[in-house]
Coordinates of C-alpha atoms in Angstrom, one line a residue:
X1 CA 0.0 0.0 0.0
X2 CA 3.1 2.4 0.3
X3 CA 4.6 1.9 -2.7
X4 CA 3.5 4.8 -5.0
X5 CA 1.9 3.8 -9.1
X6 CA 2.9 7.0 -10.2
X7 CA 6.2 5.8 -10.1
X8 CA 5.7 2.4 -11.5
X9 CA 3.1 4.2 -14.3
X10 CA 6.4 6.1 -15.2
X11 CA 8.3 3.4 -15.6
X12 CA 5.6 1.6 -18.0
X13 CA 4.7 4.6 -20.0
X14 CA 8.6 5.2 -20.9
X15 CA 9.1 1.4 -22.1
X16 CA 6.0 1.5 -24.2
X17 CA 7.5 4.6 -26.0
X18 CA 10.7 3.3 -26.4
X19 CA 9.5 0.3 -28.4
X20 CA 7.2 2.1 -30.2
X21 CA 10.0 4.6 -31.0
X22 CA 12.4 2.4 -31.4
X23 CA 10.1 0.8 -34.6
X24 CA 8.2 4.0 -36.0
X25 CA 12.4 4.9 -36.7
X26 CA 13.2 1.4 -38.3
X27 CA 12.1 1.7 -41.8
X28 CA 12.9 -1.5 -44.3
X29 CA 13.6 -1.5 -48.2
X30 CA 13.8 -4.2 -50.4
X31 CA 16.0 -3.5 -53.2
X32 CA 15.5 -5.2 -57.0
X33 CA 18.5 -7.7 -56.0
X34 CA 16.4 -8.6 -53.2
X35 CA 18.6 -7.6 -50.5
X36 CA 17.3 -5.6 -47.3
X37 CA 18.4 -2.3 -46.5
X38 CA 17.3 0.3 -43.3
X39 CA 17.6 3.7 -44.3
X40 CA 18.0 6.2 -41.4
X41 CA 14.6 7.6 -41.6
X42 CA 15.6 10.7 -39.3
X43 CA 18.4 11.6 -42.0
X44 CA 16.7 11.1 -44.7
X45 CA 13.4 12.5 -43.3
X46 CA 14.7 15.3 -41.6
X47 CA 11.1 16.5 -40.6
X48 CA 10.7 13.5 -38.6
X49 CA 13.3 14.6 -36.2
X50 CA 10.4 16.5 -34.4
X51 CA 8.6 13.2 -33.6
X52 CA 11.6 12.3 -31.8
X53 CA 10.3 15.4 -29.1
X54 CA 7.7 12.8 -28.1
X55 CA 9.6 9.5 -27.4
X56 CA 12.7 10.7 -25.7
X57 CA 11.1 9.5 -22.8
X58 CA 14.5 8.6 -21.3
X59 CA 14.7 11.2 -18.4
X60 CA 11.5 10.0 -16.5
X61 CA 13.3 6.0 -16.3
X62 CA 16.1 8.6 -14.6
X63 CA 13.3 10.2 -12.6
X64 CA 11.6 6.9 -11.3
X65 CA 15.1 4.8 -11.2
X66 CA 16.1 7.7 -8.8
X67 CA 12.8 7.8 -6.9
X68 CA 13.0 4.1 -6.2
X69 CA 16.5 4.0 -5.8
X70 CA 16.8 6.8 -3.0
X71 CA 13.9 4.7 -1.0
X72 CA 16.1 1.2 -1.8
X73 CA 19.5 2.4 -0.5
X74 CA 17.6 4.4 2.6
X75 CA 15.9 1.0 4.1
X76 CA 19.1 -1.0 3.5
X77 CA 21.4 1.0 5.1
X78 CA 19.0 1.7 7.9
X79 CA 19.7 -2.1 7.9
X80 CA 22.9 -2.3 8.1
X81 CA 23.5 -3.4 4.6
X82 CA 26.9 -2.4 2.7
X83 CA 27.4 -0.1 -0.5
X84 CA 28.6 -3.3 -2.0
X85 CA 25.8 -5.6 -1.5
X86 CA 23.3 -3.0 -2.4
X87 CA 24.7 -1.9 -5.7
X88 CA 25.5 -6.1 -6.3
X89 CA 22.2 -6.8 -6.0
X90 CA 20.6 -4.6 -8.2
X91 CA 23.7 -5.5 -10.8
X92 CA 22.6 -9.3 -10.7
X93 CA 19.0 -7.9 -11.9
X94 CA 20.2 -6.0 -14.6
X95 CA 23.5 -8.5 -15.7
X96 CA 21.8 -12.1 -15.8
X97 CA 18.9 -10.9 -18.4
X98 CA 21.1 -9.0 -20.2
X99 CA 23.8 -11.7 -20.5
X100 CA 21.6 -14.0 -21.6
X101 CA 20.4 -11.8 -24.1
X102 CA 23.5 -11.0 -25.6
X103 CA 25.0 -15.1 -25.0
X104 CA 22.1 -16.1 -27.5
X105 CA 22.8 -12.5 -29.9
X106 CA 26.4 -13.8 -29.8
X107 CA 25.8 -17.5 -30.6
X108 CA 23.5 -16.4 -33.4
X109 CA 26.3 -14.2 -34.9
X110 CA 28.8 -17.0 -34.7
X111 CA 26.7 -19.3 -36.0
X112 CA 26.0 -16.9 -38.8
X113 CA 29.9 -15.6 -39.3
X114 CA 30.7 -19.2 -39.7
X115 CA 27.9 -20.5 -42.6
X116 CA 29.4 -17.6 -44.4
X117 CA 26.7 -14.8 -44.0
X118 CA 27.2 -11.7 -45.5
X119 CA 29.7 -9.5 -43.2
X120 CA 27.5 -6.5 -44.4
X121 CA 24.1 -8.3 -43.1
X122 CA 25.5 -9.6 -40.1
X123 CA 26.7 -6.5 -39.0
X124 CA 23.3 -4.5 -39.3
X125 CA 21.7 -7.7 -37.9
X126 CA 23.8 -7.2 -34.7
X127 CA 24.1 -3.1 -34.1
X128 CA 19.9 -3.5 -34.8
X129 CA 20.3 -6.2 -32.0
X130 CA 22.1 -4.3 -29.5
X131 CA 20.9 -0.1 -30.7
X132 CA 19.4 0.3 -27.1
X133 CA 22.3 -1.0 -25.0
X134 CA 23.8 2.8 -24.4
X135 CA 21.9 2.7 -21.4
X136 CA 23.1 -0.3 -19.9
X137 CA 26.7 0.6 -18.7
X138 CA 25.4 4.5 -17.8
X139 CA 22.3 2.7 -15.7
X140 CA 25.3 0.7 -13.9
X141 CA 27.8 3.6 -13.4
X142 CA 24.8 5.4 -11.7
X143 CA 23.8 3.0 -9.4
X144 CA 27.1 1.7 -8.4
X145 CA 27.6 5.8 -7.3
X146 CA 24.0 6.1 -5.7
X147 CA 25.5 5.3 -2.2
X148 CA 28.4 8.8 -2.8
X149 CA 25.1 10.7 -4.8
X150 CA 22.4 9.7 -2.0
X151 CA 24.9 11.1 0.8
X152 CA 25.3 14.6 -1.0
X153 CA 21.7 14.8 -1.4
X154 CA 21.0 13.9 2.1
X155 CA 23.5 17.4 2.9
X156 CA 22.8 19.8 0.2
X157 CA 19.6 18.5 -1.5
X158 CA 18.7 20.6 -4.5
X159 CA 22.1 22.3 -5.0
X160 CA 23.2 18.7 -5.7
X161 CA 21.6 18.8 -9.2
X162 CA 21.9 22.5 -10.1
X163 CA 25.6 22.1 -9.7
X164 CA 25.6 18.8 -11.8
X165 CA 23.1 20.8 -14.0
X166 CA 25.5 23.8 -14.6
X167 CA 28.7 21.7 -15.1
X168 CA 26.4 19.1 -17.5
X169 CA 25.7 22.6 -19.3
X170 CA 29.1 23.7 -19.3
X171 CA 30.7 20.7 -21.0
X172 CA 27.9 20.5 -23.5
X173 CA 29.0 24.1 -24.3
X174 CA 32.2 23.2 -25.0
X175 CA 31.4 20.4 -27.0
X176 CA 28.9 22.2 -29.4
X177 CA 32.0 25.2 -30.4
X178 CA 34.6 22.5 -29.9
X179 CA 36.4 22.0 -33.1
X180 CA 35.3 19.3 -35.4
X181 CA 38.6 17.9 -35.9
X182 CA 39.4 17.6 -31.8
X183 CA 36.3 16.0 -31.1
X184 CA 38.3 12.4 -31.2
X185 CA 40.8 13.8 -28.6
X186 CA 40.6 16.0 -25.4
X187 CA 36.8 17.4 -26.2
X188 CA 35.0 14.1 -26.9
X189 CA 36.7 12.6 -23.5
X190 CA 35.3 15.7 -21.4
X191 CA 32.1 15.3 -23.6
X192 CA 31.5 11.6 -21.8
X193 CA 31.2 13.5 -18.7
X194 CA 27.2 14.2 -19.9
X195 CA 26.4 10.9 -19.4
X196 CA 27.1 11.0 -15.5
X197 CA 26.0 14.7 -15.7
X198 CA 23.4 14.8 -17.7
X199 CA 21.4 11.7 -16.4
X200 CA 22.6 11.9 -13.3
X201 CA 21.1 15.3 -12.6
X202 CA 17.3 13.6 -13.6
X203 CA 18.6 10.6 -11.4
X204 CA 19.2 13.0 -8.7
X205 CA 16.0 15.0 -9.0
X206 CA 14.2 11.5 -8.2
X207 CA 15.9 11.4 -4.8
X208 CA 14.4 15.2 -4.4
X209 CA 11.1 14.1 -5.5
X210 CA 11.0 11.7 -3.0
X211 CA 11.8 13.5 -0.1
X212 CA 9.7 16.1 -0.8
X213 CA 11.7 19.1 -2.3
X214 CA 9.9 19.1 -5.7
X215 CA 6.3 19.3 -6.3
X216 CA 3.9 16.1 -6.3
X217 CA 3.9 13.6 -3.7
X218 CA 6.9 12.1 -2.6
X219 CA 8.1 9.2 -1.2
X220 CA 8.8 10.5 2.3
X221 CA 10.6 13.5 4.0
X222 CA 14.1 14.3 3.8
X223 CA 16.3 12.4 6.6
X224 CA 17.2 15.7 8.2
X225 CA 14.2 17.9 6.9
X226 CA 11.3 18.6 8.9
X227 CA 8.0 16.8 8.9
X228 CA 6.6 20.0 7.2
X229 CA 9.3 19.7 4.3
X230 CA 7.9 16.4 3.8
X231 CA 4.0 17.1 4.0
X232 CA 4.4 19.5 1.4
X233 CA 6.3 17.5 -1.2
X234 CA 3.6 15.0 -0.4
X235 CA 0.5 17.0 -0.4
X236 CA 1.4 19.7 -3.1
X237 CA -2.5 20.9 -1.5
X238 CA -3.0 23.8 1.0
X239 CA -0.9 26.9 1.9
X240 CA 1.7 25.3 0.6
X241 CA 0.9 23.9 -2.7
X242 CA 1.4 27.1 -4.8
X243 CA 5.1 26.2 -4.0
X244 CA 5.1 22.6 -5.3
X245 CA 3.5 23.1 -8.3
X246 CA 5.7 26.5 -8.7
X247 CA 8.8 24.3 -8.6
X248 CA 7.2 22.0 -11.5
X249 CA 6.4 24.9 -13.4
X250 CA 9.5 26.3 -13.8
X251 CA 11.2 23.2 -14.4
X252 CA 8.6 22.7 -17.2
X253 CA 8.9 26.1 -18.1
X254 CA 12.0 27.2 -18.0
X255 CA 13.4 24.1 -19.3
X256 CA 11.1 24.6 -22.3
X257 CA 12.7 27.9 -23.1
X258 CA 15.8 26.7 -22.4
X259 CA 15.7 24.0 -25.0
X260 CA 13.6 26.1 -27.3
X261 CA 17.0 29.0 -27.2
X262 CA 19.2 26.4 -27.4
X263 CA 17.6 24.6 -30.9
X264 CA 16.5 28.0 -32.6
X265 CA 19.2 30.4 -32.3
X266 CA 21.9 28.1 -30.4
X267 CA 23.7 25.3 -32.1
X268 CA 22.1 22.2 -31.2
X269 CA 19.5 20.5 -33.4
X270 CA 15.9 19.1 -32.5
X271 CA 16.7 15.6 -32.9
X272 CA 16.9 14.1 -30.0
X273 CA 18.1 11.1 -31.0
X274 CA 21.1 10.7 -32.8
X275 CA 21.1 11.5 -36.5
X276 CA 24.6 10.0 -38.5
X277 CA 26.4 13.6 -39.5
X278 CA 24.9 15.6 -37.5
X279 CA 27.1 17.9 -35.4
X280 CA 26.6 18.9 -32.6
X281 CA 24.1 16.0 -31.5
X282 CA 21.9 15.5 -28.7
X283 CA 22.7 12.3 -27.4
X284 CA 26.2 11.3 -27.9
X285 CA 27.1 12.8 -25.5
X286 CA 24.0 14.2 -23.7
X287 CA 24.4 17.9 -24.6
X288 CA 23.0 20.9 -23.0
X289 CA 19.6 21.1 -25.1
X290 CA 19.0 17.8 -24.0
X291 CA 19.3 18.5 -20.2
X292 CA 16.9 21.6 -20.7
X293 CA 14.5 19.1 -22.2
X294 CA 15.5 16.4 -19.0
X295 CA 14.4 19.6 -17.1
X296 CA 11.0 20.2 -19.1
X297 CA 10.3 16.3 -18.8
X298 CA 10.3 16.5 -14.7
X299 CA 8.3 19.3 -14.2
X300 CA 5.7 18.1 -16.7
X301 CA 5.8 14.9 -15.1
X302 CA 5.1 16.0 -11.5
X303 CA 2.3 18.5 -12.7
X304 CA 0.1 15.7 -14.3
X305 CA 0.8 13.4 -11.3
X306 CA -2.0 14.0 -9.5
X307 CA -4.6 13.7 -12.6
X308 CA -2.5 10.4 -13.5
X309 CA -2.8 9.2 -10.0
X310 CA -6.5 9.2 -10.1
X311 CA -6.1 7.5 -13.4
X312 CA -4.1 4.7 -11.6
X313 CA -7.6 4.1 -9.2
X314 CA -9.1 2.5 -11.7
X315 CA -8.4 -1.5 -11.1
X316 CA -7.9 -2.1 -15.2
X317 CA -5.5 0.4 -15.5
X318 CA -3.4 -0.6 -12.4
X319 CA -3.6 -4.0 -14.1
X320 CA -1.9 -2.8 -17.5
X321 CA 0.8 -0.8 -15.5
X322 CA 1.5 -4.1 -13.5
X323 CA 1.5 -6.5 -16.8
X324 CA 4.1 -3.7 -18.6
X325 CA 6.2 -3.3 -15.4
X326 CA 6.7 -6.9 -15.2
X327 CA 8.0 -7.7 -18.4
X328 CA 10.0 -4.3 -18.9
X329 CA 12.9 -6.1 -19.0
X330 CA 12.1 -8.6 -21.4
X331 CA 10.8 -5.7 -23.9
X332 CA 13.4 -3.5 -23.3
X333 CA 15.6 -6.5 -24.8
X334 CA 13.9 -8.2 -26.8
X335 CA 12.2 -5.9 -28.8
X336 CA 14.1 -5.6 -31.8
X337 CA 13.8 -9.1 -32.3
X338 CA 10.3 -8.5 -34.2
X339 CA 12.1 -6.5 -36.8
X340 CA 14.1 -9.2 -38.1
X341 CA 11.7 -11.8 -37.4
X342 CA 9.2 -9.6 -40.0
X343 CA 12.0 -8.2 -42.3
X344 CA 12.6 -12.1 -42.8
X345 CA 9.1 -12.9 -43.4
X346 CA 7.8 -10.1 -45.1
X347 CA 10.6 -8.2 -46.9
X348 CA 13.1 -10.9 -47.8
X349 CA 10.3 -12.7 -49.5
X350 CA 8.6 -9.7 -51.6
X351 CA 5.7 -10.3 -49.7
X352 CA 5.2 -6.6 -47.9
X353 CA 4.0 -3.9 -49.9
X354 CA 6.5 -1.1 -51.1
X355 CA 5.1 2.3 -51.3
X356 CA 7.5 5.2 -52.1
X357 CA 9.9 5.6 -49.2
X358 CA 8.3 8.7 -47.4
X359 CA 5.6 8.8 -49.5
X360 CA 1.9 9.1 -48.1
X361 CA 1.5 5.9 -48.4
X362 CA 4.2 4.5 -46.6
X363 CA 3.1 6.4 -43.5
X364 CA -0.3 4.5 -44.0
X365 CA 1.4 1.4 -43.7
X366 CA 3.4 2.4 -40.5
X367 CA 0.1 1.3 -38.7
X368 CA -0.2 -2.2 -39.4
X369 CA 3.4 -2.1 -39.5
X370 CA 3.1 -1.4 -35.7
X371 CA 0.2 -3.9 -35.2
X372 CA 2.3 -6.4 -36.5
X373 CA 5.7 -5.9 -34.7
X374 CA 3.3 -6.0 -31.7
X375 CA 1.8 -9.3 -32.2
X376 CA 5.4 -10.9 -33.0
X377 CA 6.9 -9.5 -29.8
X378 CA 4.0 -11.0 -27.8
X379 CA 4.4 -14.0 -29.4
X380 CA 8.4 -14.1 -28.2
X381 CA 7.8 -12.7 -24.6
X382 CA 5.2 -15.7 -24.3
X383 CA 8.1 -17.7 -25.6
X384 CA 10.5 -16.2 -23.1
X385 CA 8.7 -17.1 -20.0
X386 CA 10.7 -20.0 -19.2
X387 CA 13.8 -18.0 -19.5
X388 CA 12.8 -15.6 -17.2
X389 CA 11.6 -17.7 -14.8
X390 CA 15.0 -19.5 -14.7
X391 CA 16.8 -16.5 -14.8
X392 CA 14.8 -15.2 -11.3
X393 CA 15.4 -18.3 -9.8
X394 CA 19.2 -18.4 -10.4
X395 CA 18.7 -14.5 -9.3
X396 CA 17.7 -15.1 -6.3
X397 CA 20.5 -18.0 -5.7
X398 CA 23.3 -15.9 -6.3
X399 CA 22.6 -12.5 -5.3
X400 CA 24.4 -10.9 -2.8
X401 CA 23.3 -10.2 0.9
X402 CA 22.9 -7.2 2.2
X403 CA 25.7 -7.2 4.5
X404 CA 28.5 -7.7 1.7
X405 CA 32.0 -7.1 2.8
X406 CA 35.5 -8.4 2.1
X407 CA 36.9 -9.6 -1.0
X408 CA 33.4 -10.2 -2.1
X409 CA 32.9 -6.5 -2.6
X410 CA 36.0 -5.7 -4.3
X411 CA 34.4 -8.8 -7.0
X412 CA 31.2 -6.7 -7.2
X413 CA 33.4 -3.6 -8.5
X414 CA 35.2 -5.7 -10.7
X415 CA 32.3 -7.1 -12.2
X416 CA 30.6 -4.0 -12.7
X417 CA 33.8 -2.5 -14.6
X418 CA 34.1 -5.3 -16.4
X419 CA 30.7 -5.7 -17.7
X420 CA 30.4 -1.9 -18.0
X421 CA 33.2 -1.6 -20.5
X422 CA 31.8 -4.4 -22.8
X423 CA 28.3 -2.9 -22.8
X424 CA 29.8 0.4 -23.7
X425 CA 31.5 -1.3 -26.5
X426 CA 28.2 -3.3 -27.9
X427 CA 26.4 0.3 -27.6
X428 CA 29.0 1.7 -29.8
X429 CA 29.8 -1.1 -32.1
X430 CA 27.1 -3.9 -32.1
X431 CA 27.6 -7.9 -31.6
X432 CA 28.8 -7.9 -35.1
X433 CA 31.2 -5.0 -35.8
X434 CA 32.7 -5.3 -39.6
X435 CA 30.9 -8.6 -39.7
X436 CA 33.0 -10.5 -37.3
X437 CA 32.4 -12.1 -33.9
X438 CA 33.2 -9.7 -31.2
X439 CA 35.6 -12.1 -29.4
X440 CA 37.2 -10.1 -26.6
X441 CA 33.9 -7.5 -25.7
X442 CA 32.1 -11.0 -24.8
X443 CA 34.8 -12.3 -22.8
X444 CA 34.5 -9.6 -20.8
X445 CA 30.9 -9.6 -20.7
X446 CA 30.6 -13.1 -19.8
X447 CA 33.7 -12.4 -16.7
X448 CA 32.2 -9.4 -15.7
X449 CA 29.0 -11.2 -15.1
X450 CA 30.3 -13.9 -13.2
X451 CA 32.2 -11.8 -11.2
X452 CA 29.0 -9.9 -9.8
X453 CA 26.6 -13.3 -9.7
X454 CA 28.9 -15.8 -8.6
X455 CA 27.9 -17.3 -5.1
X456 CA 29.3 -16.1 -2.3
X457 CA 30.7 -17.5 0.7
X458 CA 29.5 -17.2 4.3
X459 CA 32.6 -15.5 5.5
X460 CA 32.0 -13.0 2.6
X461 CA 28.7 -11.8 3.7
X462 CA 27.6 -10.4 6.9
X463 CA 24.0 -11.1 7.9
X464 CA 21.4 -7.8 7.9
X465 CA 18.2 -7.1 7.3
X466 CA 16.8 -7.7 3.9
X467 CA 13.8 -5.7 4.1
X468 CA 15.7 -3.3 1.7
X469 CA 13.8 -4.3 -1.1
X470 CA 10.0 -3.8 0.2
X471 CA 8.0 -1.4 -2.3
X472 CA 10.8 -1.2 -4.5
X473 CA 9.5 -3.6 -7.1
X474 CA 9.9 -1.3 -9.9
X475 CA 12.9 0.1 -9.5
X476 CA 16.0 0.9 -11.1
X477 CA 17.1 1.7 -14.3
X478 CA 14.5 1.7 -14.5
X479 CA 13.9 -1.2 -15.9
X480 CA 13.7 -4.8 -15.0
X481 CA 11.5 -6.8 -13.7
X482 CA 9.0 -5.1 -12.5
X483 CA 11.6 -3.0 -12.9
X484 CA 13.1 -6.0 -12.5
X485 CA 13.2 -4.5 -9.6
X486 CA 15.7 -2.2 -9.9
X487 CA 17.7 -3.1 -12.5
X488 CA 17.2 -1.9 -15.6
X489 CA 13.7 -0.4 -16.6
X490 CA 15.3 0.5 -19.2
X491 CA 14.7 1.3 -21.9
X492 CA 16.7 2.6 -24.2
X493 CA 14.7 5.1 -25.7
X494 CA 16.2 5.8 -28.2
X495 CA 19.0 7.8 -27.4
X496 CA 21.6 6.4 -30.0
X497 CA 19.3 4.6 -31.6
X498 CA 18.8 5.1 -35.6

């Protein structure tokens, strides 16, 4: 009865727009010689970069993850649990389904590299297969520091992200008048920074929401803050409420204007998804239009909370929320898979009509184009169900307790680095870079992983509670499990996608 749906509605709405975006984007031509190609429909289209204003939905899995996350890490160190065990945890909900994922990806590509298949084919096949995985090794990176972030909030609250916020602008600043021709050197390496800035500052507004220092209802007050702090952030009603909803409104506001100067007479373009060429973009790295949006996307989200909320007492639409937030991860994964599972059907046979590309009549088509992704993709989460069952078990075997500590710990961080840097590498590259098998990014993948999910000993855990976890179904990256609990609710948007 605690936990709040807003939070989990959040989480659902963002993964239903990031599949959708993710296909609306993916357009499919079959050429006279019968071979597929996928044009970049934001490139060649470039009108349809203002569709991509509706489904970067990325900052509210930020928002929720850090909601969730701030009430996670609060009841397990009130506990007794350790940094290490909390973070391991809610690594073994992200890593197992997404090694698993990327072990069958991989064994499809090899499988593939060695019958000969086109080195051209196999390596759309697999950047297709892995276009949402930016999100993975930023996700991890963010909740592996939650423990350091959670601290500074718990001491300077909102001057936590307004400082993130003006050094995220800064450095996307820099790398919009950086020089074209540095941008693989000094200016590109500060540029990364914007994916701990940028995402971080919407990570760290959800620890403010919360506890009650933005508008809408949060989670509970401020450790530290007075009982009227938290009332208010709760409430948003009374003498009080003009406050709340003023803080949404200029986040809503001002980060409107913000990103509207920034597009129109600054350098950045509306795209908010990256577009081949284009320079300066949005999303790789996060630049500074892109925050201003982050910033719009809050304070929207908290002023319709309490109209959505009342949406969420209706028994059917709870029911949806629950049915999306529970197969997240599974979506967020898998749902690419539908593409080539159709382009195979469909466009390698002739069989799918071929209107003009652009035309009128391709954009009719679009619909049953959606309908039909749709059905495919319930037809392969039905499929998956065994997986996923066996991967929760084996979750639940080998996570970590609360109370981590030792050499155990130091294997958590190790994991995470490891697995981080071979994410980062499928985000940028694909399972099948140049057509080949990505040999040493999986080995490092499949060590990083065992490295965090390995059981541990009893002298490497210390008992504590484990009441951490209560309400906190749905958290983390947002995306997971019902969130997979906290560990990935990802989604991918479609940040580097196209």
């Amino acid at each position: 009865m605690s936990r709040d749906r807003y939070v989990d509605f959040l989480r659902a709405w963002a993964i239903l727009l990031v599949v959708l975006g993710h296909w609306l984007i993916t357009a499919l031509v079959r050429r006279p010689d019968g071979t597929i190609t996928a044009p970049e429909l934001l490139a060649t289209l470039p009108w349809a970069q203002w569709l991509t204003l509706g489904f970067q939905i990325m900052p509210l899995f930020f928002l929720a993850g850090g909601h969730a996350a701030a009430g996670s890490w609060s009841r397990a160190r009130a506990a007794g649990g350790t940094a290490a065990g909390w973070v391991g945890k809610r690594a073994v909900r992200l890593l197992l389904p997404t090694a698993a994922y990327s072990g069958l990806v991989l064994l499809a590509v090899g499988v593939g590299a060695a019958l000969g298949v086109d080195p051209a084919t196999l390596a759309l096949v697999g950047w297709a297969m892995a276009m949402q995985f930016w999100f993975l090794p930023v996700y991890l990176l963010i909740s592996a520091l939650t423990p350091v972030l959670y601290a500074l909030h718990e001491r300077w609250g909102t001057r936590v992200p307004v400082a993130m916020g003006v050094a995220g602008f800064g450095v996307g600043v820099l790398v919009a008048v950086g020089d074209a021709s540095s941008r693989g050197t000094a200016v590109e390496a500060v540029g990364a920074l914007n994916y701990l800035l940028v995402w971080g500052v919407v990570h760290q507004l959800g620890f403010c929401w919360r506890d009650g220092l933005l508008g809408g209802r949060g989670g509970g007050a401020r450790q530290g803050g007075s009982a009227r702090q938290g009332d208010e952030g709760r409430q948003g009603e009374g003498p009080t409420g003009w406050r709340v909803h003023g803080r949404a409104a200029v986040l809503a506001v001002g980060g409107l204007a913000g990103f509207a100067l920034l597009v129109g007479p600054g350098p950045f373009p509306v795209s908010l998804i990256l577009v081949t060429g284009q320079e300066p973009g949005n999303t790789d790295p996060p630049s500074a239009a892109l925050l201003a949006w982050s910033l719009a996307q809050v304070g929207v989200a908290l002023l319709v909370a309490p109209a959505v909320r009342r949406v969420l007492e209706r028994a059917g639409v709870r029911r949806a929320v629950r049915v999306l937030g529970a197969g997240s991860m599974t979506l967020y994964l898998w749902h690419m898979l539908p593409v080539l599972i159709v382009a195979a059907a469909f466009y390698l046979t002739g069989l799918a009509p071929q209107p003009r590309y652009g035309s009128p009549g391709w954009w009719a088509l679009r619909g049953p184009w959606l309908l039909v992704l749709a059905a495919v993709l319930a037809a392969v989460v039905r499929a998956l169900r065994p997986l996923e069952r066996a991967l929760a078990s084996l979750g639940a075997r080998v996570r970590p307790g609360p109370g981590l500590r030792g050499a155990a710990a130091w294997r958590v961080w190790a994991g995470l680095a490891l697995s981080g840097g071979a994410l980062t590498w499928f985000a940028g590259h694909g399972f099948a870079y140049g057509g080949t098998f990505p040999a040493w990014p999986a080995a490092a993948l499949a060590a990083g992983t065992l490295c965090a999910t390995l059981p541990y000993g009893r002298g490497e855990v210390r008992d504590g509670a484990s009441g951490e976890d209560a309400g906190d179904g749905a958290a983390g990256t947002g995306t997971s499990g019902g969130h997979a609990g906290q560990a990935v609710r990802p989604g991918g948007h479609a940040g580097r996608a196209a």
